[in-house]
Amino acid sequence: MQESTTAPKNALILGAGIIGLCSAYYLQQAGFDVTVIDQENEVGHQTSFANGAQLSYSYVAPLAAPGVLSQVPKWLLNPHAPMRMKPSLNPADICWGIRFAKACTAEQSLQTTKELLSLSFLSRDLFHQLFEEIKDVDFDRPGKLVIHRDQAHFQSAVKQLDIQRTLGCEQEALTTEQCIEKEPALAPLRSEIVGGIWTPSEEVVDSYKLCLAIRKNLEAKGVTFLLGQRIHALSTVTTSSSGTSAQDIEVVLADGQRLTADAIVVALGSFANELLNPIKVNIPVGPLKGYSLTLEIEDEQQAPYVSITDYERKVVYARIGNRLRIAGMADRVGLDKSLDPKRISTLMAEAKKLFPGAGNYANATQWAGLRPATPKGKPIIDKTQYGNLWLNVGHGALGLTLASGSGKVLADRIIGKTPSISAAPFRQSEA
């Protein structure tokens, strides 16, 4: 059933990362006059800048999963653990933690996975269309191999294959030798690999290059970019129409400018709450800091072509052009974006063990960014209690993978069109 909402004429997108840019792309496609605002001087300079680069359509299982809570004590005592949490007395952090713990059930994990797969498969179809239009973004389709070092973990993954197949994923289990056939650069690790899960449909793209290319594409279509503009606040205004009044939102910039639009989209990732809390829009989005290295490949034979996920180490490897992106870890440390030398050292040590001759690790570019995560692991793509304010936030580690699908679902909802997938799982109340 189609909603009866009249399509707005203009839109403000707050945030110029991959989520904000895809929101702008599909709203412009729907006929909007679009303006994108960001405090950075260029698009894609926050979480989208140097993420894991994997378009991981079939691997969307949430962090909140059975068995995760039992790992927490061990992670707290291990400085090299894939996840680290800083104790906090902040009520919002405590609430997030409680909701996360409640989501760590087999039933909830399966339901979330089903819902995320519907969005990721839509995103895959849309990205394929987008890449026909937008070129030179280091896009490739190498497939993805998840390697396992622990037999019990591998057997559990094999059992999960039947469930994944019923959900539309094309995957198969590989022996150690078959893993090395898929990716010869893994040969030195032969004695440690017990098996792997191969997904041929997985892809890679340089998220930052993609952001730059989308900006260029949108500017050619008349979209305005206000970069280097800090948003001071969101302010409520009362509007009247046909004898009734409603509350809308206007954007207050740091220089005092006040801007409004028929649709204002908050796509500010981990920083959304700073603007939303004062106007009583409460969303359970918390930052998970991740780290990455970008290595210039010097020896093609010793660097992987296939995307690799080292399951036990929770580190991913993706070749983007002539570079190797290495990413991993999740630190619950608030809005701290600083590089932690110990975490970078851990990431580098893991990469050197796996692909020691791929390049000069001493010259690798180091990066840290904040992944905006909800307790259940699902993004929020929804309207708010204000007539013109919408949300596209909370994508966690899947922001790149889900970006195009999220932008399309959002645009469809704003213009009153029923999306091609159910939008219900991505409402505020479901996060």
Coordinates of C-alpha atoms in Angstrom, one line a residue:
M1 CA 0.0 0.0 0.0
Q2 CA 1.4 3.4 -1.0
E3 CA 1.7 6.1 1.6
S4 CA 0.0 9.4 0.7
T5 CA 2.8 11.8 1.7
T6 CA 3.5 14.5 -0.9
A7 CA 7.1 14.5 -2.1
P8 CA 9.2 17.4 -0.6
K9 CA 11.0 19.8 -3.0
N10 CA 14.3 20.2 -1.2
A11 CA 16.5 18.4 1.3
L12 CA 19.4 19.1 3.6
I13 CA 21.8 16.2 4.3
L14 CA 23.8 16.5 7.5
G15 CA 26.9 14.5 7.0
A16 CA 29.1 13.8 3.9
G17 CA 30.2 10.3 4.6
I18 CA 29.1 7.4 2.5
I19 CA 25.7 7.2 4.2
G20 CA 25.0 10.9 3.7
L21 CA 26.2 10.8 0.1
C22 CA 24.0 7.9 -0.8
S23 CA 21.1 9.6 0.8
A24 CA 21.8 12.7 -1.3
Y25 CA 22.2 10.5 -4.5
Y26 CA 18.8 8.9 -4.2
L27 CA 17.0 12.0 -3.1
Q28 CA 18.4 13.9 -6.0
Q29 CA 17.4 11.0 -8.3
A30 CA 13.9 11.4 -6.9
G31 CA 13.8 15.0 -8.0
F32 CA 14.9 16.9 -4.9
D33 CA 17.1 20.0 -4.7
V34 CA 19.7 18.7 -2.3
T35 CA 22.3 20.4 -0.2
V36 CA 24.9 18.4 1.8
I37 CA 26.5 20.0 4.9
D38 CA 29.7 18.7 6.7
Q39 CA 32.2 20.3 9.0
E40 CA 35.1 18.6 7.2
N41 CA 36.6 20.3 4.2
E42 CA 36.1 17.3 2.0
V43 CA 33.6 14.4 1.8
G44 CA 34.3 11.1 3.4
H45 CA 36.8 12.3 5.9
Q46 CA 35.5 10.5 9.0
T47 CA 34.4 6.9 9.3
S48 CA 34.3 6.5 5.5
F49 CA 37.9 7.5 5.0
A50 CA 39.8 4.2 5.5
N51 CA 37.4 1.5 6.6
G52 CA 37.7 -2.2 5.8
A53 CA 36.8 -1.7 2.1
Q54 CA 34.8 -5.0 1.9
L55 CA 31.3 -4.9 0.5
S56 CA 30.3 -7.8 2.7
Y57 CA 26.8 -8.5 1.5
S58 CA 26.5 -12.1 2.9
Y59 CA 28.3 -11.4 6.2
V60 CA 26.0 -9.2 8.1
A61 CA 25.5 -11.2 11.4
P62 CA 25.4 -8.7 14.3
L63 CA 28.1 -8.3 16.9
A64 CA 25.4 -9.1 19.4
A65 CA 25.4 -12.8 19.1
P66 CA 25.2 -15.9 21.3
G67 CA 28.5 -16.5 23.1
V68 CA 29.7 -12.9 22.9
L69 CA 28.9 -12.1 26.5
S70 CA 31.0 -15.1 27.7
Q71 CA 34.0 -13.6 25.9
V72 CA 33.8 -10.2 27.6
P73 CA 35.7 -11.1 30.8
K74 CA 38.5 -12.6 28.7
W75 CA 38.6 -9.5 26.4
L76 CA 38.8 -7.1 29.3
L77 CA 42.0 -8.9 30.6
N78 CA 43.6 -9.1 27.2
P79 CA 45.2 -5.9 25.7
H80 CA 45.2 -7.5 22.3
A81 CA 41.6 -8.7 22.3
P82 CA 39.5 -7.9 19.2
M83 CA 37.0 -6.0 21.3
R84 CA 37.8 -3.7 24.2
M85 CA 35.5 -1.7 26.5
K86 CA 36.2 1.2 28.7
P87 CA 33.9 1.2 31.8
S88 CA 31.4 4.1 31.8
L89 CA 28.9 5.5 34.2
N90 CA 27.2 7.5 31.4
P91 CA 23.5 6.5 31.5
A92 CA 23.3 6.3 27.7
D93 CA 26.3 4.0 27.7
I94 CA 24.8 1.8 30.4
C95 CA 21.5 1.6 28.6
W96 CA 23.3 0.7 25.3
G97 CA 25.2 -2.1 27.1
I98 CA 22.0 -3.5 28.6
R99 CA 20.2 -3.5 25.3
F100 CA 23.2 -5.1 23.7
A101 CA 23.3 -7.9 26.3
K102 CA 19.5 -8.5 25.7
A103 CA 20.2 -8.9 22.0
C104 CA 22.8 -11.6 22.4
T105 CA 20.4 -14.5 21.8
A106 CA 20.3 -17.0 19.0
E107 CA 16.7 -16.0 18.1
Q108 CA 17.5 -12.2 18.0
S109 CA 20.8 -12.8 16.1
L110 CA 19.0 -14.8 13.4
Q111 CA 16.2 -12.3 13.0
T112 CA 18.6 -9.4 12.7
T113 CA 20.7 -11.3 10.2
K114 CA 17.6 -11.9 8.0
E115 CA 16.6 -8.3 8.2
L116 CA 20.1 -7.0 7.4
L117 CA 20.5 -9.5 4.5
S118 CA 17.4 -8.0 2.8
L119 CA 19.0 -4.5 3.0
S120 CA 22.5 -5.8 1.9
F121 CA 21.1 -7.6 -1.1
L122 CA 19.2 -4.5 -2.1
S123 CA 22.4 -2.5 -1.6
R124 CA 24.4 -4.9 -3.8
D125 CA 21.9 -4.5 -6.7
L126 CA 22.0 -0.7 -6.3
F127 CA 25.8 -0.6 -6.1
H128 CA 26.0 -2.5 -9.4
Q129 CA 23.9 0.1 -11.0
L130 CA 25.9 2.9 -9.4
F131 CA 29.2 1.5 -10.5
E132 CA 28.0 1.6 -14.1
E133 CA 27.6 5.3 -13.7
I134 CA 30.6 6.0 -11.4
K135 CA 34.0 4.8 -12.3
D136 CA 37.6 4.8 -11.0
V137 CA 36.8 3.9 -7.4
D138 CA 39.0 0.7 -7.1
F139 CA 35.9 -1.5 -7.3
D140 CA 36.5 -5.3 -7.8
R141 CA 34.8 -8.6 -7.3
P142 CA 37.4 -10.9 -5.8
G143 CA 35.2 -13.0 -3.5
K144 CA 35.7 -13.4 0.2
L145 CA 37.4 -16.2 2.2
V146 CA 36.9 -16.5 5.9
I147 CA 39.7 -18.6 7.3
H148 CA 39.4 -20.6 10.5
R149 CA 42.2 -21.7 12.8
D150 CA 40.0 -23.4 15.3
Q151 CA 38.3 -26.6 14.4
A152 CA 35.2 -26.0 16.6
H153 CA 34.7 -22.5 15.2
F154 CA 35.0 -24.0 11.7
Q155 CA 32.5 -26.7 12.3
S156 CA 30.1 -24.1 13.7
A157 CA 30.5 -22.1 10.5
V158 CA 29.9 -25.1 8.4
K159 CA 26.6 -25.8 10.2
Q160 CA 25.6 -22.2 9.7
L161 CA 26.0 -22.6 5.9
D162 CA 22.6 -24.3 5.6
I163 CA 20.9 -21.4 7.3
Q164 CA 22.8 -18.9 5.2
R165 CA 21.7 -20.6 2.0
T166 CA 18.1 -20.5 3.0
L167 CA 18.5 -16.7 3.3
G168 CA 19.9 -16.4 -0.2
C169 CA 23.7 -16.6 0.4
E170 CA 25.9 -18.6 -2.0
Q171 CA 28.7 -20.0 0.1
E172 CA 30.7 -23.2 0.5
A173 CA 33.1 -24.8 3.0
L174 CA 36.7 -25.3 1.8
T175 CA 39.5 -27.6 3.1
T176 CA 42.9 -26.2 4.0
E177 CA 44.3 -27.0 0.5
Q178 CA 41.2 -25.5 -1.2
C179 CA 41.7 -22.3 0.8
I180 CA 45.2 -22.0 -0.6
E181 CA 44.1 -22.8 -4.1
K182 CA 41.7 -19.8 -3.8
E183 CA 44.4 -17.6 -2.3
P184 CA 48.0 -18.8 -2.8
A185 CA 49.4 -16.0 -0.6
L186 CA 48.0 -18.1 2.4
A187 CA 50.4 -21.0 1.7
P188 CA 52.8 -20.1 4.5
L189 CA 49.9 -20.4 6.9
R190 CA 49.0 -23.9 5.8
S191 CA 49.7 -25.5 9.1
E192 CA 47.4 -23.1 11.0
I193 CA 44.3 -23.1 8.7
V194 CA 41.8 -25.8 9.4
G195 CA 39.3 -24.7 6.7
G196 CA 37.5 -21.7 5.3
I197 CA 34.1 -20.4 4.1
W198 CA 34.1 -19.1 0.5
T199 CA 31.6 -16.5 -0.8
P200 CA 32.2 -15.7 -4.4
S201 CA 29.8 -12.7 -4.6
E202 CA 31.6 -10.5 -2.1
E203 CA 33.3 -7.3 -3.5
V204 CA 35.6 -4.5 -2.5
V205 CA 35.7 -0.7 -3.1
D206 CA 37.7 2.2 -1.8
S207 CA 35.2 4.0 0.3
Y208 CA 36.9 7.4 0.2
K209 CA 37.4 7.3 -3.6
L210 CA 33.7 6.4 -3.9
C211 CA 32.8 9.3 -1.7
L212 CA 34.8 11.7 -3.9
A213 CA 33.3 10.2 -7.1
I214 CA 29.7 10.5 -5.8
R215 CA 30.4 14.2 -4.8
K216 CA 31.6 14.9 -8.4
N217 CA 28.6 13.1 -9.8
L218 CA 26.2 15.0 -7.7
E219 CA 27.7 18.4 -8.2
A220 CA 27.4 17.8 -12.0
K221 CA 23.6 17.3 -11.3
G222 CA 23.3 20.5 -9.3
V223 CA 23.7 19.3 -5.7
T224 CA 25.2 21.9 -3.4
F225 CA 28.0 21.0 -0.9
L226 CA 28.6 23.2 2.1
L227 CA 31.8 21.8 3.4
G228 CA 33.9 23.2 6.3
Q229 CA 30.6 24.2 7.9
R230 CA 30.1 23.2 11.5
I231 CA 26.5 22.6 12.6
H232 CA 25.9 24.3 15.9
A233 CA 22.5 23.0 16.7
L234 CA 19.1 21.8 15.5
S235 CA 16.3 24.2 16.5
T236 CA 12.6 23.6 16.6
V237 CA 10.2 25.9 14.8
T238 CA 6.4 25.9 14.7
T239 CA 4.8 25.8 11.3
S240 CA 1.1 26.3 10.4
S241 CA -0.9 24.8 7.5
S242 CA -4.6 24.6 6.9
G243 CA -5.3 25.8 10.4
T244 CA -3.1 23.2 12.1
S245 CA 0.4 23.6 13.6
A246 CA 3.3 21.3 13.7
Q247 CA 6.9 21.3 14.8
D248 CA 9.7 21.3 12.2
I249 CA 13.5 21.6 12.5
E250 CA 15.9 24.2 11.2
V251 CA 19.7 23.8 11.1
V252 CA 21.8 26.4 12.9
L253 CA 25.3 26.7 11.6
A254 CA 28.2 27.9 13.7
D255 CA 28.3 31.2 11.7
G256 CA 24.7 31.9 12.7
Q257 CA 23.0 30.9 9.4
R258 CA 19.7 29.2 9.8
L259 CA 18.7 26.7 7.1
T260 CA 15.6 24.6 6.7
A261 CA 14.1 22.2 4.1
D262 CA 11.2 20.0 3.4
A263 CA 13.4 17.1 4.5
I264 CA 16.4 17.2 6.8
V265 CA 18.4 14.0 7.0
V266 CA 20.8 13.3 9.9
A267 CA 23.6 11.1 8.6
L268 CA 26.2 12.0 11.2
G269 CA 27.1 8.6 12.4
S270 CA 28.5 8.5 15.9
F271 CA 28.2 12.3 16.3
A272 CA 24.4 12.4 15.6
N273 CA 23.5 12.3 19.3
E274 CA 25.3 15.6 20.0
L275 CA 22.6 17.3 17.8
L276 CA 19.7 15.1 18.5
N277 CA 19.7 14.8 22.3
P278 CA 18.9 18.5 22.9
I279 CA 15.7 18.2 20.8
K280 CA 14.8 15.0 22.5
V281 CA 15.4 12.6 19.7
N282 CA 16.9 9.7 21.5
I283 CA 18.6 7.0 19.4
P284 CA 20.7 4.1 20.8
V285 CA 23.8 4.8 18.7
G286 CA 27.2 4.3 20.3
P287 CA 30.7 4.5 18.7
L288 CA 32.9 1.5 18.2
K289 CA 36.4 2.6 17.3
G290 CA 38.1 0.5 14.6
Y291 CA 41.6 0.7 13.2
S292 CA 43.1 0.2 9.8
L293 CA 46.4 0.1 7.9
T294 CA 46.8 0.9 4.2
L295 CA 49.9 -0.8 2.7
E296 CA 51.4 -0.2 -0.7
I297 CA 51.8 -3.7 -2.2
E298 CA 55.4 -4.4 -3.2
D299 CA 55.2 -8.1 -3.9
E300 CA 52.1 -9.2 -5.8
Q301 CA 52.7 -12.9 -5.0
Q302 CA 52.8 -12.3 -1.2
A303 CA 49.7 -10.1 -1.0
P304 CA 46.2 -11.6 -1.3
Y305 CA 43.9 -10.8 -4.2
V306 CA 40.9 -12.5 -2.5
S307 CA 39.3 -10.6 0.4
I308 CA 40.3 -12.4 3.6
T309 CA 38.7 -12.4 7.0
D310 CA 40.8 -14.0 9.8
Y311 CA 38.0 -15.2 11.9
E312 CA 39.8 -15.9 15.2
R313 CA 41.8 -12.6 15.0
K314 CA 38.8 -10.6 13.7
V315 CA 41.0 -8.9 11.1
V316 CA 40.0 -8.3 7.5
Y317 CA 42.2 -7.8 4.4
A318 CA 41.0 -6.2 1.1
R319 CA 43.0 -5.4 -2.0
I320 CA 42.0 -2.0 -3.4
G321 CA 44.0 -1.2 -6.5
N322 CA 47.7 -1.6 -5.7
R323 CA 47.1 -1.2 -1.9
L324 CA 46.2 -3.7 0.8
R325 CA 43.7 -2.4 3.4
I326 CA 44.0 -4.2 6.8
A327 CA 41.3 -3.4 9.3
G328 CA 39.9 -4.7 12.6
M329 CA 39.1 -4.4 16.3
A330 CA 36.2 -2.7 18.0
D331 CA 36.9 -0.4 21.0
R332 CA 34.0 1.0 23.1
V333 CA 35.8 4.1 24.3
G334 CA 33.4 6.9 23.6
L335 CA 34.1 9.6 20.9
D336 CA 37.9 9.2 21.2
K337 CA 39.2 9.2 17.6
S338 CA 42.9 9.1 18.5
L339 CA 45.2 6.5 17.2
D340 CA 46.1 4.0 20.0
P341 CA 49.7 2.9 19.3
K342 CA 49.1 -0.4 21.1
R343 CA 46.1 -1.3 19.0
I344 CA 47.9 -0.3 15.8
S345 CA 50.9 -2.4 16.9
T346 CA 48.5 -5.4 17.4
L347 CA 46.9 -4.9 14.0
M348 CA 50.3 -4.6 12.3
A349 CA 51.7 -7.7 14.1
E350 CA 48.7 -9.8 12.9
A351 CA 49.1 -8.6 9.3
K352 CA 52.9 -9.3 9.3
K353 CA 52.2 -12.9 10.5
L354 CA 49.7 -13.5 7.6
F355 CA 51.3 -11.6 4.7
P356 CA 54.8 -10.6 5.9
G357 CA 56.2 -9.9 2.4
A358 CA 53.3 -7.9 1.0
G359 CA 55.0 -4.6 1.5
N360 CA 56.8 -2.3 3.9
Y361 CA 54.7 -2.1 7.0
A362 CA 56.8 0.7 8.5
N363 CA 55.4 2.9 5.7
A364 CA 51.7 1.8 6.1
T365 CA 49.2 4.6 6.6
Q366 CA 47.6 4.3 10.0
W367 CA 43.9 5.3 10.7
A368 CA 41.2 5.1 13.3
G369 CA 37.5 5.8 12.9
L370 CA 34.3 5.5 14.9
R371 CA 31.6 3.0 13.7
P372 CA 28.1 4.1 14.8
A373 CA 26.6 1.0 16.3
T374 CA 23.1 0.2 17.6
P375 CA 22.7 -2.6 20.2
K376 CA 21.0 -5.0 17.8
G377 CA 23.4 -4.1 14.9
K378 CA 20.7 -2.6 12.7
P379 CA 20.7 0.9 11.2
I380 CA 17.9 3.4 11.9
I381 CA 16.3 4.6 8.7
D382 CA 13.2 6.5 9.9
K383 CA 11.3 9.7 10.5
T384 CA 11.3 11.5 13.8
Q385 CA 8.6 13.2 15.8
Y386 CA 9.4 16.4 13.8
G387 CA 7.7 16.9 10.5
N388 CA 10.8 17.4 8.4
L389 CA 13.5 15.5 10.3
W390 CA 14.7 12.0 9.2
L391 CA 17.4 9.7 10.4
N392 CA 19.9 7.5 8.5
V393 CA 22.3 6.4 11.2
G394 CA 23.7 3.4 13.2
H395 CA 25.2 1.2 10.5
G396 CA 28.1 0.0 12.6
A397 CA 30.8 -1.8 10.7
L398 CA 28.4 -2.3 7.7
G399 CA 28.1 1.4 6.7
L400 CA 29.8 0.9 3.3
T401 CA 28.0 -2.4 2.5
L402 CA 24.5 -1.0 3.4
A403 CA 24.9 2.6 2.1
S404 CA 23.2 2.5 -1.2
G405 CA 20.3 0.4 0.1
S406 CA 19.9 2.6 3.1
G407 CA 19.9 5.7 0.9
K408 CA 17.2 4.3 -1.4
V409 CA 14.9 3.1 1.4
L410 CA 15.2 6.5 3.0
A411 CA 14.4 8.4 -0.2
D412 CA 11.5 6.1 -0.9
R413 CA 10.0 6.7 2.5
I414 CA 10.4 10.5 2.3
I415 CA 8.6 10.7 -1.0
G416 CA 5.8 8.4 0.2
K417 CA 6.8 5.4 -1.9
T418 CA 6.7 1.9 -0.4
P419 CA 10.4 0.6 -0.5
S420 CA 11.1 -2.7 -2.3
I421 CA 12.0 -4.3 1.1
S422 CA 10.3 -3.9 4.4
A423 CA 11.4 -0.7 6.1
A424 CA 9.8 -1.8 9.5
P425 CA 13.0 -3.4 10.9
F426 CA 14.9 -0.2 10.5
R427 CA 12.5 2.1 12.6
Q428 CA 13.8 3.8 15.7
S429 CA 11.8 1.4 17.9
E430 CA 13.5 -1.6 16.4
A431 CA 17.1 -0.6 16.9

